[in-house]
Amino acid sequence: MPGRSEISPADAALCARDPALPGLPGVLNAPALAAQAGLGPMRHAYLRYKPGTSCVAGLVPEDGGLGAYAAMTYPAERWAEIRARPKWSSGETPAIFLDEHQCALVPLALERRLRPARLLTSPKHLARCLDAVNLKGCALRILRYKPGRRIVLCAEDPGGLRAVLKFHAGRDAFDHAIAGARHSAALGGPALIGADPDHHAVAVAWIPGQPLDASLSSRDHALAGAMLAVSHHRPPPGQLPMWQAPDPRASCTMIEALLPHLSADLDRLLADLPDLPPVGGGPVHGDFSADQVIIGPTGATLVDWDRAALGPAARDLGSALAALDLDAIRGAATGDAAEALLDGYASVCALPDRAEIAAHRRHALLALVVDGFRGRRRAWDDEAASLLALALGDGLPPPRPARRIASLERALDAAAMQPALAAAMRSAPPEGQITASLTRLKPGRRAMVRYRLADGRVLLGKLSAKGADPHTPRFQERLRKAGLDGATGIGVPAVVAALDDPPIWLQDAVPGQPLGTALEETSDASRQAMHRTGQALAGLHATRPQTERRWTHEDELQVLKRAVADGPYSDLYRRSAALLRGLPKAEEVGLHRDFYFDQVLVAPEAIWLVDLDLYARGDPAIDIGNFLAHLTELALRAGKPATFYAWLEQAFLDGYAGRRALPPAASIDALHTISLARHVAIAQRFPERRPAIPAIANLCRAALPAGPKATQDHQ
């Protein structure tokens, strides 16, 4: 039976302060209340609390079924009225009254404010609505439910997940959501599939991928920042409402009711909190955070534009930074996600004034103080105090020098790029709309844009902060003419065009699965993919070099020096120098120079080698050692033995040796170790990789000669 003993100490203290709501303990523990009523496993979805007046919790079946309920409680003097409501006590699905708790469990069929949600309990009426939004025959599953406000579902047909369907409580919210959906679609986001004004329903296409969170790499946060910058500078296709600055006093009123001991801090914050002037501006997301970004095969996509408005760009950046602060308080390894987000934004356009971003971040932190309470996190009171402490400061990451990538914003404007592509391609692209999305970004350095033409053909465009790259397209075409065109089982992508404005060159997207997917299996297919990859690298090395650019052992050593020489792993540089300078002089071949599993696409007819931007002449052991080092690091990152992928390494080496003689084993081993040593520094940039750093360093030390002063180095 739900009671004070089953809720947190902070919840118990709140219930004691609000005797007007005797059913508050039950609603705060609504899943247990539902279990007592025989509703089966339910998860908490949302909480709305008005001190002394009401408390309502959303409940959704664990499997996402349509049998959602709202758990409600009211003051004791209203209980008799609630209990006597005729519509709640009759019908096919009446409310469940738990008199001992003075709580009611109200099904969707009785939703009073979110009336469109009632459709979910009537197959006939739901079918008509699904037809109206072009989702005929789809099965639905609830994702989120805010009683009286909104319900969000995913729609699935035999082909898989197809759409996100939302029902809104009122016409204003529906109109706002439609405007945001149209703006999102114009940015290359999810297409607007359909809308039903009668039931305030909006359906947008499902975007495959993974929601961005703190555990993903800084590269993904940079992608999100860049796409946010693009969205801020793209005119909306229709009218958006003006953004309204939130009233911080509303949040403070709720916080004081929940945690009165924080009143003094709230007074200090209100006295110090900068005003947010009601200024106009470009389109803003309005509720931007990591969970509004999907990282998928085509890059980062911004979703959930229901609060899109015309307002200050700093609003979205401040909101995102505050959400990352909350992630960190909850224990996520956010690393440099905040800096990466800002760097990605700055790669496209200048950041708003940092003081303005900091002001919006502090307001967003204040609004998040009650998030843990609404989400029923057990330590919500501690979380609230931590967020309030952050809001009292500014805490914005210090500025870092960032270089804008020339014309990246223009390159991501599909409408602007269409005539440029038509003029540059050997044959004009087909008529019809094209889409553009950012698939890769190194802030301030380079970017890759994916273009999908109207006939389904996909082109990949590359830009550099340094400007046009005349070299890579030229030697890539020469490699194809020398036989690496895929016809013999090994290929590099065909160059399609090079543009001056923006300074971007384009190549065909080639078919195949990334080789990295083969590492997830232990099968003959994985072994065969590795064997073919070894053959492909040997084929590249056997092809006459198509560049005069050289990459030597000393160049390898200088990269390692920049990575580790000034830190606690400086001994790795000194030991590597002793080893590398003792290697014999090697023949020169055409090197990929960044060869590892992400640079290989496996197709039935060919192995495709991609991203040859660093192509140069050098020792073939450099490519082989780098490939093996990435496999070793991947194993250590996953907490596995360094030899975990040895069987795949051997298949790779056998494939190489079947086509071309391997370099000396001593050279391969040395460059394997030296490449692995670089991962000490690489792992520092990715929170999920940092735990593997000691294992990487220890493995390298075991393989490297002692070198001078090694006994004094940090171990």
PDB file of C-alpha atoms in Angstrom, residues 24 144 203 223 242 257 336 364 384 423 441 541-542 552 580 637 641 646 671:
ATOM      1  CA  LEU A  24      -0.457  13.541  -1.969  1.00  0.00           C
ATOM      2  CA  ARG A 144       5.095  10.537 -23.235  1.00  0.00           C
ATOM      3  CA  ALA A 203       2.273  13.608 -37.371  1.00  0.00           C
ATOM      4  CA  LEU A 223      27.280  18.481 -35.045  1.00  0.00           C
ATOM      5  CA  MET A 242       7.378  35.865 -30.871  1.00  0.00           C
ATOM      6  CA  ALA A 257       6.656  25.494  -1.786  1.00  0.00           C
ATOM      7  CA  ASP A 336      33.706  18.795 -23.007  1.00  0.00           C
ATOM      8  CA  ALA A 364      17.097  27.863 -17.800  1.00  0.00           C
ATOM      9  CA  ALA A 384      17.359  21.161  -6.859  1.00  0.00           C
ATOM     10  CA  ALA A 423      26.104  24.181 -62.821  1.00  0.00           C
ATOM     11  CA  LEU A 441      32.320  18.162 -38.249  1.00  0.00           C
ATOM     12  CA  HIS A 541      49.882   0.221 -51.382  1.00  0.00           C
ATOM     13  CA  ALA A 542      50.595  -1.641 -54.622  1.00  0.00           C
ATOM     14  CA  THR A 552      58.008   9.879 -42.552  1.00  0.00           C
ATOM     15  CA  LEU A 580      61.245   4.475 -34.138  1.00  0.00           C
ATOM     16  CA  ARG A 637      37.848   0.627 -24.227  1.00  0.00           C
ATOM     17  CA  PRO A 641      41.870  -8.101 -23.242  1.00  0.00           C
ATOM     18  CA  ALA A 646      43.546 -11.049 -32.520  1.00  0.00           C
ATOM     19  CA  LEU A 671      54.170   1.385 -35.440  1.00  0.00           C
TER      20      LEU A 671
END
